[in-house]
mmCIF file of C-alpha atoms in Angstrom:
data_model
loop_
_atom_site.group_PDB
_atom_site.id
_atom_site.type_symbol
_atom_site.label_atom_id
_atom_site.label_comp_id
_atom_site.label_asym_id
_atom_site.label_seq_id
_atom_site.Cartn_x
_atom_site.Cartn_y
_atom_site.Cartn_z
ATOM 1 C CA MET P 181 -10.943 119.431 90.951
ATOM 2 C CA ALA P 182 -8.747 117.667 88.365
ATOM 3 C CA GLN P 183 -5.189 116.983 89.400
ATOM 4 C CA GLN P 184 -2.590 119.023 87.575
ATOM 5 C CA ASN P 185 0.483 117.467 86.054
ATOM 6 C CA LEU P 186 3.020 120.291 86.316
ATOM 7 C CA VAL P 187 6.130 120.633 84.174
ATOM 8 C CA ALA P 188 9.000 123.102 84.559
ATOM 9 C CA ILE P 189 9.269 125.930 82.040
ATOM 10 C CA GLY P 190 11.906 127.964 83.859
ATOM 11 C CA ARG P 191 13.893 128.608 87.002
ATOM 12 C CA VAL P 192 14.278 131.905 88.823
ATOM 13 C CA ALA P 193 17.978 132.754 88.930
ATOM 14 C CA LYS P 194 17.824 135.956 90.986
ATOM 15 C CA ALA P 195 16.059 139.230 91.637
ATOM 16 C CA HIS P 196 16.860 142.014 89.184
ATOM 17 C CA GLY P 197 16.553 145.670 90.109
ATOM 18 C CA ILE P 198 14.317 147.149 92.799
ATOM 19 C CA HIS P 199 10.874 146.798 91.217
ATOM 20 C CA GLY P 200 10.330 143.040 91.647
ATOM 21 C CA GLU P 201 11.736 141.883 88.334
ATOM 22 C CA LEU P 202 13.209 138.377 88.228
ATOM 23 C CA ALA P 203 15.964 136.960 86.034
ATOM 24 C CA VAL P 204 14.591 133.654 84.723
ATOM 25 C CA ASP P 205 16.434 130.832 82.958
ATOM 26 C CA PRO P 206 13.807 129.480 80.539
ATOM 27 C CA ARG P 207 13.437 125.704 80.161
ATOM 28 C CA THR P 208 11.216 125.710 77.125
ATOM 29 C CA ASP P 209 11.667 125.914 73.377
ATOM 30 C CA HIS P 210 8.872 128.500 73.270
ATOM 31 C CA PRO P 211 9.559 131.142 75.941
ATOM 32 C CA GLU P 212 7.574 133.754 74.003
ATOM 33 C CA GLN P 213 4.457 131.593 74.416
ATOM 34 C CA ARG P 214 5.018 130.321 77.961
ATOM 35 C CA PHE P 215 5.948 133.772 79.347
ATOM 36 C CA ALA P 216 3.457 135.832 77.326
ATOM 37 C CA LEU P 217 1.754 138.724 79.112
ATOM 38 C CA GLY P 218 -1.036 137.421 81.314
ATOM 39 C CA SER P 219 0.309 133.853 81.408
ATOM 40 C CA VAL P 220 -0.354 132.119 84.701
ATOM 41 C CA MET P 221 2.092 129.676 86.222
ATOM 42 C CA THR P 222 2.963 128.039 89.501
ATOM 43 C CA ALA P 223 6.127 128.991 91.387
ATOM 44 C CA ARG P 224 7.671 126.265 93.529
ATOM 45 C CA PRO P 225 10.238 127.930 95.817
ATOM 46 C CA LYS P 226 12.517 125.710 97.883
ATOM 47 C CA GLY P 227 11.235 125.404 101.428
ATOM 48 C CA ALA P 228 8.129 127.534 100.821
ATOM 49 C CA PRO P 229 4.590 126.858 99.625
ATOM 50 C CA GLU P 230 3.724 126.942 95.938
ATOM 51 C CA ARG P 231 2.097 130.103 94.668
ATOM 52 C CA THR P 232 0.385 131.252 91.506
ATOM 53 C CA LEU P 233 2.025 134.009 89.454
ATOM 54 C CA THR P 234 0.775 136.067 86.510
ATOM 55 C CA VAL P 235 3.214 137.583 83.980
ATOM 56 C CA ALA P 236 2.973 141.390 84.011
ATOM 57 C CA THR P 237 6.036 142.217 81.872
ATOM 58 C CA VAL P 238 8.771 140.236 80.144
ATOM 59 C CA ARG P 239 11.876 141.094 78.151
ATOM 60 C CA SER P 240 15.061 139.343 77.019
ATOM 61 C CA HIS P 241 18.329 140.167 78.729
ATOM 62 C CA THR P 242 21.712 138.442 78.161
ATOM 63 C CA GLY P 243 20.298 134.972 77.499
ATOM 64 C CA ARG P 244 17.726 135.173 80.266
ATOM 65 C CA LEU P 245 14.264 136.590 80.583
ATOM 66 C CA LEU P 246 13.520 139.461 82.928
ATOM 67 C CA VAL P 247 10.007 138.837 84.174
ATOM 68 C CA ARG P 248 7.823 140.856 86.509
ATOM 69 C CA PHE P 249 4.819 139.131 87.997
ATOM 70 C CA GLU P 250 1.691 140.920 89.237
ATOM 71 C CA GLU P 251 2.058 139.208 92.629
ATOM 72 C CA VAL P 252 5.702 140.299 93.136
ATOM 73 C CA PRO P 253 5.661 144.055 93.920
ATOM 74 C CA ASP P 254 9.272 144.690 94.943
ATOM 75 C CA ARG P 255 12.805 143.339 95.311
ATOM 76 C CA THR P 256 12.107 141.859 98.749
ATOM 77 C CA ALA P 257 9.278 139.734 97.360
ATOM 78 C CA ALA P 258 11.443 138.852 94.356
ATOM 79 C CA GLU P 259 14.304 137.659 96.597
ATOM 80 C CA ASP P 260 11.903 135.148 98.179
ATOM 81 C CA LEU P 261 11.568 133.475 94.769
ATOM 82 C CA ARG P 262 15.296 132.954 94.115
ATOM 83 C CA GLY P 263 15.792 129.392 92.859
ATOM 84 C CA ALA P 264 12.061 128.721 92.428
ATOM 85 C CA MET P 265 10.952 126.437 89.636
ATOM 86 C CA LEU P 266 8.270 127.919 87.364
ATOM 87 C CA LEU P 267 5.708 125.326 86.313
ATOM 88 C CA VAL P 268 2.680 125.016 84.034
ATOM 89 C CA ASP P 269 0.004 122.339 83.721
ATOM 90 C CA THR P 270 0.840 119.898 80.910
ATOM 91 C CA ALA P 271 -2.829 119.884 79.872
ATOM 92 C CA GLY P 272 -2.324 123.397 78.484
ATOM 93 C CA LEU P 273 0.698 122.518 76.349
ATOM 94 C CA PRO P 274 0.193 122.141 72.590
ATOM 95 C CA ARG P 275 1.195 118.918 70.851
ATOM 96 C CA SER P 276 4.389 119.156 68.842
ATOM 97 C CA GLU P 277 4.230 118.735 65.069
ATOM 98 C CA ASP P 278 7.859 117.495 65.098
ATOM 99 C CA PRO P 279 8.069 113.715 65.687
ATOM 100 C CA ASP P 280 11.533 114.151 67.212
ATOM 101 C CA GLU P 281 10.472 116.795 69.758
ATOM 102 C CA PHE P 282 9.274 115.803 73.221
ATOM 103 C CA TYR P 283 8.332 117.457 76.472
ATOM 104 C CA ASP P 284 10.397 116.344 79.458
ATOM 105 C CA HIS P 285 7.319 114.971 81.225
ATOM 106 C CA GLU P 286 6.609 112.681 78.254
ATOM 107 C CA LEU P 287 10.016 111.006 78.668
ATOM 108 C CA GLU P 288 10.064 110.735 82.451
ATOM 109 C CA GLY P 289 9.038 107.248 83.574
ATOM 110 C CA LEU P 290 9.685 105.541 80.228
ATOM 111 C CA ALA P 291 11.514 102.208 80.222
ATOM 112 C CA ALA P 292 15.057 102.382 78.828
ATOM 113 C CA GLU P 293 15.793 99.340 76.658
ATOM 114 C CA LEU P 294 18.477 98.103 74.321
ATOM 115 C CA ALA P 295 17.649 97.290 70.682
ATOM 116 C CA ASP P 296 17.220 93.590 71.589
ATOM 117 C CA GLY P 297 14.443 94.549 74.038
ATOM 118 C CA SER P 298 16.423 93.968 77.231
ATOM 119 C CA ARG P 299 15.506 96.515 79.862
ATOM 120 C CA VAL P 300 18.337 98.558 81.387
ATOM 121 C CA GLY P 301 16.449 101.040 83.531
ATOM 122 C CA THR P 302 13.917 103.849 83.711
ATOM 123 C CA VAL P 303 14.123 107.484 82.624
ATOM 124 C CA ARG P 304 13.903 109.411 85.912
ATOM 125 C CA GLU P 305 14.260 112.926 84.483
ATOM 126 C CA VAL P 306 15.690 115.049 81.689
ATOM 127 C CA THR P 307 18.367 117.612 82.494
ATOM 128 C CA HIS P 308 19.280 120.546 80.289
ATOM 129 C CA GLY P 309 22.872 121.672 80.222
ATOM 130 C CA PRO P 310 25.075 123.825 78.041
ATOM 131 C CA GLY P 311 26.166 120.752 76.059
ATOM 132 C CA GLY P 312 22.629 119.519 75.444
ATOM 133 C CA GLU P 313 20.017 117.360 77.078
ATOM 134 C CA LEU P 314 20.746 114.304 79.194
ATOM 135 C CA LEU P 315 18.421 111.495 80.174
ATOM 136 C CA VAL P 316 18.899 110.626 83.834
ATOM 137 C CA LEU P 317 18.336 106.884 84.083
ATOM 138 C CA ASP P 318 17.756 104.779 87.165
ATOM 139 C CA VAL P 319 19.780 101.648 86.433
ATOM 140 C CA ASP P 320 19.556 99.184 89.331
ATOM 141 C CA GLY P 321 19.437 102.049 91.829
ATOM 142 C CA ARG P 322 22.338 103.913 90.191
ATOM 143 C CA GLU P 323 22.021 107.218 88.376
ATOM 144 C CA VAL P 324 23.343 107.034 84.819
ATOM 145 C CA LEU P 325 23.499 110.072 82.526
ATOM 146 C CA VAL P 326 22.822 109.357 78.858
ATOM 147 C CA PRO P 327 23.267 112.049 76.197
ATOM 148 C CA PHE P 328 19.924 112.567 74.453
ATOM 149 C CA VAL P 329 21.314 112.326 70.929
ATOM 150 C CA LYS P 330 20.033 110.225 68.014
ATOM 151 C CA ALA P 331 23.249 108.138 67.894
ATOM 152 C CA ILE P 332 22.585 106.833 71.447
ATOM 153 C CA VAL P 333 18.810 107.231 71.910
ATOM 154 C CA THR P 334 17.809 105.613 68.648
ATOM 155 C CA ALA P 335 14.047 105.582 69.222
ATOM 156 C CA VAL P 336 11.472 107.207 71.482
ATOM 157 C CA ASP P 337 8.190 105.326 71.626
ATOM 158 C CA ILE P 338 5.798 107.347 73.786
ATOM 159 C CA ALA P 339 2.854 105.038 73.055
ATOM 160 C CA GLY P 340 4.966 101.981 73.888
ATOM 161 C CA GLN P 341 6.342 103.703 77.016
ATOM 162 C CA ARG P 342 10.017 103.147 76.100
ATOM 163 C CA VAL P 343 13.199 104.632 74.744
ATOM 164 C CA VAL P 344 15.633 102.465 72.804
ATOM 165 C CA LEU P 345 19.335 102.932 73.465
ATOM 166 C CA ASP P 346 22.485 102.056 71.520
ATOM 167 C CA PRO P 347 25.010 103.096 74.190
ATOM 168 C CA PRO P 348 28.739 103.232 73.544
ATOM 169 C CA GLU P 349 30.780 100.660 75.434
ATOM 170 C CA GLY P 350 31.010 101.472 79.142
ATOM 171 C CA LEU P 351 28.221 104.082 79.295
ATOM 172 C CA LEU P 352 25.896 101.930 81.376
ATOM 173 C CA ASP P 353 28.597 100.103 83.373
ATOM 174 C CA ALA P 354 28.925 100.501 87.118
ATOM 175 C CA ASP P 355 31.966 102.466 88.272
#
């Protein structure tokens, strides 16, 4: 069996109602594709084994998705999934036509370098917040948050396994 490389497409916020519906915060630019009826994904609840889920119904609700999965029959089962990450295999994701659009898993592990080629760290993960995306860098064992904006991340070279940074003064300095 081929090993899956899973990537997050959403996080379960809470149970909704009494029929097993879940409020999901999507982490994808294409929620209509990732959460389409019949879509299969992996749920990774904290402190519990992973499980496979199949989308039975989905609808938008106040900035979230309300999703019911075939394997989640009621509120009790839904409560067990609170906080779970929803994941899909990267092999099933389509390539982007936009050269400035990347999946999180494509950025994770890339070397972070300055324009002169000096290495400053490694991209550990990408976080998504209300103000935009941040690259979480490992810089000599320290966590450094770098806004993922063109003015600071001037180039992303997936083939070359690197991102090029032009950080403002002090961004990469130790506290």
